[in-house]
Short mmCIF file of C-alpha atoms and ligand atoms in Angstrom, two decimals:
data_model
loop_
_atom_site.label_atom_id
_atom_site.label_comp_id
_atom_site.label_asym_id
_atom_site.label_seq_id
_atom_site.Cartn_x
_atom_site.Cartn_y
_atom_site.Cartn_z
CA MET A 774 95.27 113.20 82.18
CA ARG A 775 92.27 115.18 82.58
CA TYR A 776 93.88 117.32 85.29
CA GLY A 777 95.99 120.52 84.10
CA TRP A 778 99.57 120.96 84.09
CA ALA A 779 99.42 122.87 87.43
CA ARG A 780 98.18 119.91 89.27
CA ALA A 781 100.43 117.34 87.46
CA ALA A 782 103.39 119.92 88.39
CA VAL A 783 102.34 119.72 91.99
CA TRP A 784 102.09 115.96 92.04
CA ILE A 785 105.75 115.78 90.53
CA PHE A 786 107.17 118.15 92.85
CA SER A 787 105.83 116.22 95.79
CA PHE A 788 107.03 112.97 94.61
CA LEU A 789 110.51 114.27 94.12
CA ALA A 790 110.44 116.01 97.37
CA LEU A 791 109.27 112.79 99.09
CA ALA A 792 111.90 110.77 97.19
CA SER A 793 114.77 112.92 98.11
CA ALA A 794 113.56 113.48 101.79
CA PRO A 795 115.68 110.67 103.22
CA MET A 796 119.01 112.22 101.58
CA PHE A 797 118.08 115.65 102.82
CA LEU A 798 117.15 114.19 106.29
CA GLY A 799 120.79 112.68 106.24
CA TRP A 800 122.32 115.92 105.56
CA ILE A 801 120.69 117.77 108.52
CA GLY A 802 123.09 118.55 111.35
CA PRO A 803 126.85 118.25 111.55
CA THR A 804 128.62 115.15 109.68
CA PRO A 805 132.07 114.46 109.33
CA PRO A 806 133.30 115.36 105.91
CA ARG A 807 134.07 112.72 103.35
CA GLY A 808 135.19 112.64 99.71
CA LEU A 809 132.81 113.80 96.73
CA GLY A 810 132.61 110.07 95.49
CA VAL A 811 131.60 108.72 98.70
CA GLU A 812 129.02 111.69 99.22
CA ILE A 813 127.56 110.85 95.88
CA GLY A 814 127.39 107.02 96.37
CA VAL A 815 125.77 107.69 99.89
CA ALA A 816 123.36 110.09 98.33
CA LEU A 817 122.19 107.31 95.57
CA GLY A 818 121.26 105.03 98.21
CA PHE A 819 119.27 107.55 100.24
CA VAL A 820 117.15 108.60 97.22
CA GLY A 821 116.88 104.79 96.08
CA LEU A 822 115.49 104.26 99.50
CA GLY A 823 113.14 107.18 99.28
CA LEU A 824 111.83 105.88 95.83
CA LEU A 825 111.21 102.42 97.26
CA ALA A 826 109.35 103.82 100.15
CA LEU A 827 107.11 105.59 97.77
CA GLN A 828 106.16 102.64 95.71
CA PHE A 829 104.26 101.44 98.70
CA LEU A 830 101.95 104.60 98.62
CA LEU A 831 101.45 104.33 94.67
CA THR A 832 100.27 100.71 94.80
CA GLY A 833 98.22 101.03 98.00
CA ARG A 834 94.92 102.17 96.37
CA TYR A 835 94.77 105.21 98.43
CA ARG A 836 91.87 107.51 96.95
CA ARG A 837 93.74 110.76 96.59
CA VAL A 838 96.49 109.03 94.61
CA ALA A 839 94.23 106.56 92.59
CA THR A 840 91.45 109.08 91.67
CA SER A 841 94.01 111.34 90.46
CA PHE A 842 95.46 109.15 87.91
CA GLY A 843 94.25 105.90 86.03
CA LEU A 844 95.19 102.43 87.58
CA ASP A 845 97.07 101.67 84.27
CA SER A 846 99.03 104.95 84.40
CA MET A 847 99.68 104.57 88.19
CA LEU A 848 101.07 101.11 87.70
CA GLN A 849 103.08 101.88 84.86
CA PHE A 850 104.72 104.85 86.86
CA HIS A 851 105.35 102.38 89.58
CA ARG A 852 107.12 99.96 87.20
CA GLU A 853 109.30 102.95 85.94
CA MET A 854 109.84 104.24 89.24
CA GLY A 855 110.68 100.96 90.61
CA MET A 856 113.38 100.22 87.92
CA VAL A 857 114.85 103.97 88.66
CA ALA A 858 115.01 102.99 92.57
CA VAL A 859 116.65 99.71 91.70
CA LEU A 860 119.29 101.70 89.60
CA PHE A 861 119.89 104.10 92.46
CA VAL A 862 120.24 101.31 95.05
CA LEU A 863 122.70 99.45 92.86
CA ALA A 864 124.71 102.38 91.90
CA HIS A 865 125.07 102.99 95.66
CA PRO A 866 127.68 100.24 96.30
CA ALA A 867 129.05 100.37 93.00
CA VAL A 868 129.97 104.09 93.39
CA LEU A 869 131.41 103.47 96.89
CA PHE A 870 133.48 100.25 95.63
CA VAL A 871 135.12 102.44 92.72
CA THR A 872 135.77 105.32 95.24
CA ASP A 873 137.28 103.29 97.87
CA LEU A 874 137.86 99.44 97.78
CA GLU A 875 137.67 99.37 101.54
CA TYR A 876 134.00 99.54 101.39
CA LEU A 877 133.89 95.79 100.09
CA GLU A 878 134.48 95.07 103.81
CA TYR A 879 130.79 95.61 104.18
CA LEU A 880 130.39 92.29 102.13
CA ASP A 881 133.02 90.32 104.20
CA PRO A 882 131.25 87.87 106.63
CA ARG A 883 134.61 87.60 108.51
CA VAL A 884 134.32 91.26 109.45
CA ASN A 885 130.41 91.26 110.38
CA LEU A 886 128.52 88.23 109.55
CA MET A 887 125.04 89.60 110.16
CA ARG A 888 125.66 92.94 108.14
CA ALA A 889 127.14 90.76 105.23
CA LEU A 890 124.41 88.23 105.16
CA ALA A 891 121.82 91.17 105.60
CA LEU A 892 123.45 93.08 102.71
CA VAL A 893 123.82 90.14 100.30
CA GLY A 894 120.36 88.89 101.25
CA GLY A 895 118.67 92.38 100.64
CA THR A 896 120.44 92.79 97.23
CA GLY A 897 119.41 89.29 96.25
CA ALA A 898 115.79 90.32 97.30
CA LEU A 899 115.84 93.43 95.10
CA LEU A 900 117.20 91.56 92.10
CA LEU A 901 114.62 88.86 92.33
CA LEU A 902 112.00 91.54 93.10
CA THR A 903 112.88 92.96 89.68
CA ALA A 904 113.44 89.61 87.66
CA THR A 905 110.00 88.45 88.82
CA SER A 906 108.40 91.68 87.93
CA LEU A 907 110.17 91.82 84.45
CA TRP A 908 109.56 88.06 83.55
CA ARG A 909 106.73 86.91 85.69
CA LEU A 910 105.61 84.31 83.28
CA ALA A 911 109.16 82.86 82.88
CA PHE A 912 108.94 82.31 86.53
CA HIS A 913 105.60 80.33 86.25
CA LEU A 914 104.00 82.55 88.62
CA SER A 915 100.21 83.24 88.61
CA TYR A 916 99.31 86.97 89.05
CA GLU A 917 98.22 86.34 92.47
CA ARG A 918 101.35 84.55 93.56
CA TRP A 919 103.37 87.19 91.95
CA ARG A 920 101.53 89.94 93.82
CA LEU A 921 102.39 88.15 97.03
CA VAL A 922 105.87 87.42 96.21
CA HIS A 923 106.30 90.89 95.29
CA GLY A 924 104.90 92.31 98.40
CA VAL A 925 106.98 90.25 100.71
CA LEU A 926 110.21 90.94 98.62
CA ALA A 927 109.58 94.60 98.72
CA SER A 928 109.16 94.46 102.61
CA ILE A 929 112.59 92.50 102.87
CA VAL A 930 114.23 95.16 100.79
CA ILE A 931 112.87 98.10 102.53
CA VAL A 932 113.54 96.59 105.93
CA VAL A 933 117.23 95.61 105.20
CA GLY A 934 117.76 99.16 103.60
CA VAL A 935 116.57 100.91 106.93
CA ALA A 936 118.58 98.56 109.00
CA HIS A 937 121.63 99.06 106.82
CA ILE A 938 121.36 102.89 107.30
CA LEU A 939 120.91 102.53 111.13
CA GLN A 940 123.68 100.31 111.40
CA VAL A 941 126.31 102.36 109.30
CA GLY A 942 124.96 105.32 111.42
CA HIS A 943 127.10 107.82 109.65
CA TYR A 944 124.23 110.40 109.04
CA VAL A 945 122.03 109.34 111.77
CA ALA A 946 123.69 109.61 115.10
CA GLU A 947 120.76 111.60 116.67
CA PRO A 948 118.09 109.57 118.01
CA TRP A 949 115.15 111.81 116.27
CA LYS A 950 116.85 110.94 112.81
CA ARG A 951 116.93 107.31 113.64
CA ALA A 952 113.38 107.38 114.61
CA LEU A 953 112.19 109.06 111.21
CA PHE A 954 114.11 106.17 109.35
CA VAL A 955 112.31 103.48 111.38
CA LEU A 956 109.29 105.30 110.65
CA ILE A 957 109.97 105.24 107.07
CA GLY A 958 110.59 101.46 106.94
CA ALA A 959 107.61 100.74 109.34
CA GLY A 960 105.33 103.28 107.55
CA SER A 961 106.24 101.34 103.99
CA VAL A 962 105.39 97.86 105.32
CA GLY A 963 102.34 99.22 107.27
CA LEU A 964 100.96 100.90 104.06
CA LEU A 965 101.18 97.42 102.49
CA LEU A 966 99.61 95.71 105.58
CA ASN A 967 96.77 98.10 105.43
CA THR A 968 96.15 97.17 101.74
CA ARG A 969 96.40 93.59 102.09
CA VAL A 970 95.15 92.90 105.54
CA LEU A 971 93.55 95.77 107.41
CA ARG A 972 91.39 97.05 104.59
CA PRO A 973 89.91 93.64 103.86
CA TRP A 974 89.30 93.05 107.49
CA ARG A 975 87.30 96.31 107.75
CA ASN A 976 85.35 95.20 104.52
CA ARG A 977 84.38 91.98 106.13
CA GLY A 978 81.09 93.36 107.28
CA ARG A 979 80.34 94.68 103.94
CA ARG A 980 79.25 91.62 102.10
CA TYR A 981 77.49 91.55 98.75
CA ARG A 982 75.39 88.75 97.33
CA VAL A 983 75.46 87.61 93.83
CA GLU A 984 71.99 88.06 92.88
CA SER A 985 72.20 86.61 89.44
CA VAL A 986 74.52 85.65 86.71
CA ARG A 987 73.68 86.59 83.05
CA GLU A 988 75.52 84.99 80.21
CA GLU A 989 76.49 87.29 77.64
CA ARG A 990 77.82 87.43 74.08
CA GLY A 991 81.64 86.88 73.81
CA ASP A 992 82.22 84.45 76.62
CA ALA A 993 81.07 87.18 79.10
CA ALA A 994 78.80 87.14 81.88
CA THR A 995 77.25 89.99 83.79
CA LEU A 996 77.24 89.44 87.67
CA VAL A 997 74.38 91.38 89.46
CA LEU A 998 75.43 92.14 92.99
CA VAL A 999 73.25 93.44 95.64
CA PRO A 1000 74.39 94.66 99.24
CA ASP A 1001 73.81 92.30 102.06
CA GLY A 1002 72.81 94.29 105.25
CA HIS A 1003 74.55 97.73 104.42
CA GLU A 1004 74.03 100.62 102.14
CA GLY A 1005 76.05 99.59 99.19
CA MET A 1006 78.35 101.42 97.03
CA ARG A 1007 77.85 104.51 95.02
CA PHE A 1008 80.14 105.14 91.97
CA LEU A 1009 80.55 107.49 89.04
CA PRO A 1010 79.93 105.93 85.36
CA GLY A 1011 83.26 104.59 84.09
CA GLN A 1012 84.94 103.75 87.54
CA PHE A 1013 85.82 100.32 88.53
CA ALA A 1014 86.19 98.41 91.90
CA TRP A 1015 88.27 95.59 93.02
CA LEU A 1016 86.19 92.40 93.31
CA THR A 1017 86.60 89.44 95.44
CA LEU A 1018 84.27 86.47 95.19
CA GLY A 1019 83.81 84.02 98.14
CA ALA A 1020 83.13 83.85 101.84
CA SER A 1021 86.29 85.66 102.78
CA PRO A 1022 87.45 89.22 101.66
CA PHE A 1023 91.18 87.88 102.26
CA SER A 1024 91.54 85.97 99.06
CA LEU A 1025 94.47 86.46 96.69
CA GLN A 1026 91.99 86.39 94.03
CA GLN A 1027 90.90 90.06 93.92
CA HIS A 1028 90.55 91.67 90.42
CA PRO A 1029 89.63 95.11 89.21
CA TYR A 1030 86.45 95.03 87.14
CA SER A 1031 84.51 98.31 85.59
CA PHE A 1032 80.98 98.85 86.90
CA SER A 1033 78.96 97.81 83.85
CA SER A 1034 75.58 99.21 85.21
CA SER A 1035 73.93 102.71 85.87
CA ALA A 1036 75.39 104.78 88.20
CA GLU A 1037 71.52 105.61 89.13
CA ALA A 1038 70.82 101.94 89.92
CA ALA A 1039 73.61 102.18 92.87
CA PRO A 1040 74.03 101.67 95.65
CA ARG A 1041 70.94 99.06 95.67
CA GLN A 1042 72.25 97.26 92.58
CA LEU A 1043 75.78 96.86 91.26
CA GLU A 1044 76.66 94.96 87.71
CA PHE A 1045 80.21 93.75 86.46
CA THR A 1046 80.48 92.07 83.23
CA VAL A 1047 83.32 89.63 83.19
CA LYS A 1048 85.12 88.18 80.17
CA GLU A 1049 87.00 84.85 80.83
CA GLU A 1050 90.72 85.59 80.47
CA GLY A 1051 92.45 83.32 83.00
CA ASP A 1052 91.57 81.40 86.29
CA GLY A 1053 90.30 84.74 88.13
CA SER A 1054 87.81 85.60 85.45
CA ALA A 1055 86.94 82.21 84.73
CA ALA A 1056 85.90 81.62 88.47
CA ALA A 1057 83.91 84.92 88.27
CA ARG A 1058 82.00 83.83 85.33
CA ALA A 1059 81.09 80.26 86.90
CA VAL A 1060 80.15 82.15 90.23
CA GLU A 1061 76.76 80.60 91.50
CA PRO A 1062 73.88 83.14 92.47
CA GLY A 1063 73.64 83.58 96.29
CA SER A 1064 77.53 83.40 96.52
CA SER A 1065 79.40 86.13 98.39
CA ALA A 1066 81.24 88.89 97.01
CA PHE A 1067 83.30 92.02 98.60
CA LEU A 1068 84.14 95.25 96.95
CA GLU A 1069 86.74 97.80 97.38
CA GLY A 1070 86.27 100.96 95.66
CA PRO A 1071 85.27 102.85 93.71
CA PHE A 1072 88.39 103.91 91.74
CA GLY A 1073 89.15 105.57 88.41
CA TYR A 1074 88.88 108.83 86.58
CA PHE A 1075 87.42 107.61 83.48
CA VAL A 1076 84.43 109.53 83.88
CA PRO A 1077 82.45 111.86 81.76
CA ARG A 1078 81.74 115.33 82.85
CA ARG A 1079 78.40 116.19 84.55
CA ASP A 1080 78.03 119.01 82.04
CA SER A 1081 75.96 117.60 79.09
CA SER A 1082 76.89 120.54 76.71
CA ILE A 1083 80.15 118.46 75.76
CA GLY A 1084 79.61 115.24 73.64
CA CYS A 1085 81.12 112.08 74.44
CA VAL A 1086 82.95 109.60 71.72
CA LEU A 1087 83.33 106.22 73.39
CA ILE A 1088 85.86 104.04 71.37
CA ALA A 1089 85.85 100.31 72.62
CA GLY A 1090 87.10 96.94 71.75
CA GLY A 1091 85.87 93.85 73.24
CA VAL A 1092 85.38 93.77 76.91
CA GLY A 1093 86.35 97.29 77.01
CA VAL A 1094 82.65 98.23 76.38
CA THR A 1095 81.92 97.62 80.15
CA PRO A 1096 82.68 101.26 81.40
CA CYS A 1097 80.89 102.63 78.20
CA ARG A 1098 77.64 100.49 79.01
CA SER A 1099 77.67 102.06 82.38
CA MET A 1100 78.10 105.46 81.07
CA LEU A 1101 75.09 104.92 78.48
CA ARG A 1102 72.79 103.23 81.03
CA THR A 1103 73.62 106.22 83.34
CA PHE A 1104 72.98 108.91 80.63
CA SER A 1105 69.70 106.84 79.73
CA ASP A 1106 68.56 106.86 83.07
CA ARG A 1107 69.32 110.48 83.59
CA GLU A 1108 67.65 111.33 80.26
CA ASP A 1109 70.86 113.12 79.33
CA PRO A 1110 70.60 114.98 76.20
CA ARG A 1111 74.29 115.07 75.21
CA GLU A 1112 75.61 114.05 71.67
CA LEU A 1113 77.01 110.41 72.03
CA CYS A 1114 78.99 108.23 69.69
CA LEU A 1115 80.04 104.71 70.39
CA ILE A 1116 82.67 103.19 68.04
CA TYR A 1117 82.72 99.28 69.01
CA ALA A 1118 85.21 96.82 67.42
CA ASN A 1119 85.05 93.18 67.80
CA PRO A 1120 86.21 90.08 65.81
CA THR A 1121 82.76 88.92 65.12
CA LEU A 1122 79.04 89.56 65.90
CA ALA A 1123 79.14 86.55 68.56
CA ASP A 1124 81.96 88.64 70.35
CA THR A 1125 79.93 91.69 70.59
CA ILE A 1126 78.81 92.09 74.23
CA PHE A 1127 75.68 94.04 74.64
CA TYR A 1128 74.82 94.10 70.82
CA GLU A 1129 71.01 94.13 71.05
CA GLU A 1130 71.02 96.37 74.08
CA LEU A 1131 73.28 99.10 72.59
CA GLN A 1132 70.96 99.17 69.65
CA GLU A 1133 68.13 99.76 71.86
CA LEU A 1134 70.37 102.59 73.61
CA GLU A 1135 70.39 104.31 70.38
CA GLY A 1136 66.75 104.82 70.33
CA ALA A 1137 66.81 106.12 73.95
CA LEU A 1138 69.63 108.50 73.69
CA ASN A 1139 71.07 111.06 71.26
CA LEU A 1140 73.55 108.01 70.51
CA ARG A 1141 75.14 106.78 67.22
CA VAL A 1142 76.54 103.24 67.54
CA VAL A 1143 79.22 102.23 64.85
CA PHE A 1144 80.02 98.54 65.06
CA VAL A 1145 83.21 97.46 63.46
CA LEU A 1146 83.64 93.60 62.75
CA GLU A 1147 86.61 91.78 61.52
CA GLU A 1148 84.50 88.92 60.13
CA PRO A 1149 81.10 90.20 59.69
CA PRO A 1150 77.90 88.08 58.93
CA GLU A 1151 76.59 88.17 55.32
CA GLU A 1152 74.67 91.50 54.59
CA TRP A 1153 76.36 93.44 57.14
CA SER A 1154 76.00 97.21 56.77
CA GLY A 1155 78.46 98.38 59.52
CA GLU A 1156 82.31 98.97 59.29
CA VAL A 1157 84.45 95.90 58.39
CA GLY A 1158 88.15 95.23 59.54
CA VAL A 1159 89.96 95.83 62.56
CA LEU A 1160 89.63 99.52 63.88
CA THR A 1161 92.05 101.75 61.68
CA ASP A 1162 92.72 105.49 61.63
CA GLU A 1163 90.42 105.87 58.52
CA ILE A 1164 87.56 103.84 60.01
CA LEU A 1165 87.80 106.02 63.09
CA ALA A 1166 88.29 109.42 61.34
CA ARG A 1167 85.16 108.86 59.04
CA ASN A 1168 82.99 107.97 62.05
CA LEU A 1169 83.88 110.79 64.31
CA PRO A 1170 81.33 113.63 64.87
CA ASP A 1171 81.68 116.56 62.65
CA ASP A 1172 83.14 118.88 65.42
CA PRO A 1173 85.39 116.48 67.01
CA VAL A 1174 87.07 118.90 69.04
CA ARG A 1175 83.84 119.66 71.08
CA HIS A 1176 83.66 116.15 72.54
CA GLU A 1177 85.73 114.22 75.00
CA TYR A 1178 86.89 110.69 74.30
CA PHE A 1179 86.99 107.43 76.18
CA ILE A 1180 89.12 104.76 74.93
CA CYS A 1181 89.18 101.19 76.36
CA GLY A 1182 90.07 98.00 74.72
CA PRO A 1183 93.04 95.77 73.47
CA GLU A 1184 96.36 97.57 73.21
CA PRO A 1185 96.44 97.98 69.28
CA LEU A 1186 93.01 99.41 69.27
CA MET A 1187 93.91 101.93 72.10
CA ASN A 1188 97.30 102.89 70.30
CA ILE A 1189 95.51 103.49 67.00
CA ALA A 1190 92.69 105.47 68.68
CA GLU A 1191 94.95 107.60 71.00
CA SER A 1192 97.48 108.50 67.90
CA THR A 1193 94.64 109.25 65.37
CA LEU A 1194 92.86 111.48 67.95
CA LYS A 1195 96.35 113.21 68.74
CA GLU A 1196 96.76 113.71 64.79
CA LEU A 1197 93.35 115.23 64.62
CA GLY A 1198 94.13 117.99 67.14
CA ILE A 1199 92.08 116.58 69.85
CA PRO A 1200 93.57 118.33 73.36
CA GLN A 1201 95.13 115.64 75.45
CA ARG A 1202 93.00 116.57 78.33
CA ARG A 1203 90.01 115.46 76.43
CA ILE A 1204 91.22 112.08 75.77
CA LEU A 1205 90.69 109.35 78.77
CA SER A 1206 92.13 105.80 78.42
CA GLU A 1207 91.69 102.81 80.48
CA ARG A 1208 93.80 99.83 79.87
CA PHE A 1209 92.59 96.50 81.29
CA ASN A 1210 95.77 94.49 80.72
CA MET A 1211 98.31 95.88 82.95
CA VAL A 1212 101.35 93.29 83.49
C1 FAD B 1532 90.59 99.40 85.72
C2 FAD B 1532 90.26 97.97 85.20
C3 FAD B 1532 89.12 97.75 84.81
C4 FAD B 1532 88.65 96.25 84.21
N1 FAD B 1532 87.39 95.89 84.11
C5 FAD B 1532 87.12 94.85 83.48
C6 FAD B 1532 85.69 94.35 83.05
O1 FAD B 1532 84.96 95.37 83.22
N2 FAD B 1532 85.51 93.27 82.67
C7 FAD B 1532 86.69 92.37 82.50
O2 FAD B 1532 86.44 91.16 81.92
N3 FAD B 1532 88.09 92.57 82.87
C8 FAD B 1532 88.27 93.89 83.16
N4 FAD B 1532 89.52 94.06 83.76
C9 FAD B 1532 90.40 93.20 83.49
C10 FAD B 1532 90.54 92.07 84.39
O3 FAD B 1532 90.73 92.63 85.68
C11 FAD B 1532 91.42 91.02 84.08
O4 FAD B 1532 90.95 90.41 82.95
C12 FAD B 1532 91.29 89.87 85.28
O5 FAD B 1532 92.08 90.31 86.39
C13 FAD B 1532 92.26 88.80 84.68
O6 FAD B 1532 92.37 88.02 85.80
P1 FAD B 1532 92.64 86.27 85.32
O7 FAD B 1532 92.97 85.60 86.68
O8 FAD B 1532 91.22 85.92 84.89
O9 FAD B 1532 93.72 86.19 84.41
P2 FAD B 1532 95.10 86.10 84.44
O10 FAD B 1532 95.62 85.35 83.32
O11 FAD B 1532 95.59 85.81 85.88
O12 FAD B 1532 95.74 87.74 84.16
C14 FAD B 1532 95.58 88.20 82.77
C15 FAD B 1532 96.10 89.60 83.04
O13 FAD B 1532 95.03 90.29 83.85
C16 FAD B 1532 95.85 91.36 84.64
N5 FAD B 1532 95.40 91.07 86.15
C17 FAD B 1532 95.14 89.65 86.53
N6 FAD B 1532 94.94 89.84 87.87
C18 FAD B 1532 94.81 91.05 88.24
C19 FAD B 1532 94.97 91.75 89.38
N7 FAD B 1532 94.50 91.09 90.56
N8 FAD B 1532 94.96 93.11 89.66
C20 FAD B 1532 95.42 93.64 88.14
N9 FAD B 1532 95.42 93.10 87.06
C21 FAD B 1532 95.34 91.85 86.86
C22 FAD B 1532 97.29 91.11 84.23
O14 FAD B 1532 97.40 92.10 83.16
C23 FAD B 1532 97.47 89.83 83.91
O15 FAD B 1532 98.39 89.73 82.95
C24 FAD B 1532 89.77 95.31 84.16
C25 FAD B 1532 91.00 95.68 84.47
C26 FAD B 1532 91.30 96.90 84.73
C27 FAD B 1532 92.84 97.21 85.37
#
């Protein structure tokens, strides 16, 4: 994370305050006293609900949140906090049942059929939400279907949670408190609807046209997009956008892609370079010129500083070179004199996207490109093998601490690069990573 500890502390404090807000809300005003066990059980439920509600904010691509952290860190945090929320919610009835077996009555259909159905259904939805997230492939769910199922189940869970609080009513006798809890539930579902329905709806007039599709090395293709009747989109080099291909912005096939073109060519022209991974990227690669596209963005903080007195070391593997290409093309258009080094690893030369162009950029910029190939052609003078700590260390600039580092590629490459840089004493704030594979 580039931002200082003070900013991180503000985020963490705000997150904890918001997560525990339902609990404090419940405590306001006179409530009949009960045993400690019951109070702890209830508090777990309130905090669980607060954490669940916050998940809608974390994944809603809200610019303030999304530009403070990378998408990968944000989704990682969402996953971890989601698990904590599930544990809190499940601990809520467990503690109550252990404290007083009479609470089992809540699950008894003979006492209250609707209440028992809602609680069993809500808990089932929560368990299914967790299981499908942990083992998506075992459920044979494509990423798109999983996202749809995830949103529906999460909405059911939050609505049942709020309904349960209102129905028990112990802490929410006052109308204003009831209204606030309704707001938490409605607000959470509203955030989801905003992301999945309202935002695409607002975006429908901002259509792009695929001007051309250029085949690249490594089973990749570059899509050139131009705005169709609007001013287009500006971005910072290294950022990404969510791309939807087709005549409607409402498709479930919406994928994040880094801009691969110069930020100076925007907003008139935007390029994305897509490598075939699954159905979504295969469709993107095969798209016909003239087709429509929609973009949501820009997002991301994987962006070099404007200040050219600090050099950049870009460490990429495979299609992870796309944000690096955007940075290099932007520097070239800006005649930026900063010291640059790109260390780019691939299995073979045929996989090395932008191979010729990167060599040309070496002449146009203060740039050194180090190609690393696992299976090099004959008479190869570059590095050989997978990227290791030794290859990395011997190719870094002489004064590595005076540079910022951008790492993007497959997981093993990113892990090696991150740990090597840390061992070399590069401050954490100078190391930025972008992970393409998130689930
Ligand atoms: C910030 C960012 C920038 C990226 N930039 C590029 C790029 O410039 N070029 C490129 O080729 N790829 C890029 N990717 C990866 C690209 O988004 C995935 O390869 C693509 O979504 C795969 O979808 P699929 O249907 O082809 O494959 P699938 O087999 O459906 O998915 C493969 C994996 O891709 C990820 N994925 C799939 N769909 C989504 C989605 N809608 N949202 C988030 N993750 C998803 C999941 O981790 C999934 O397991 C980027 C990813 C991120 C997060």
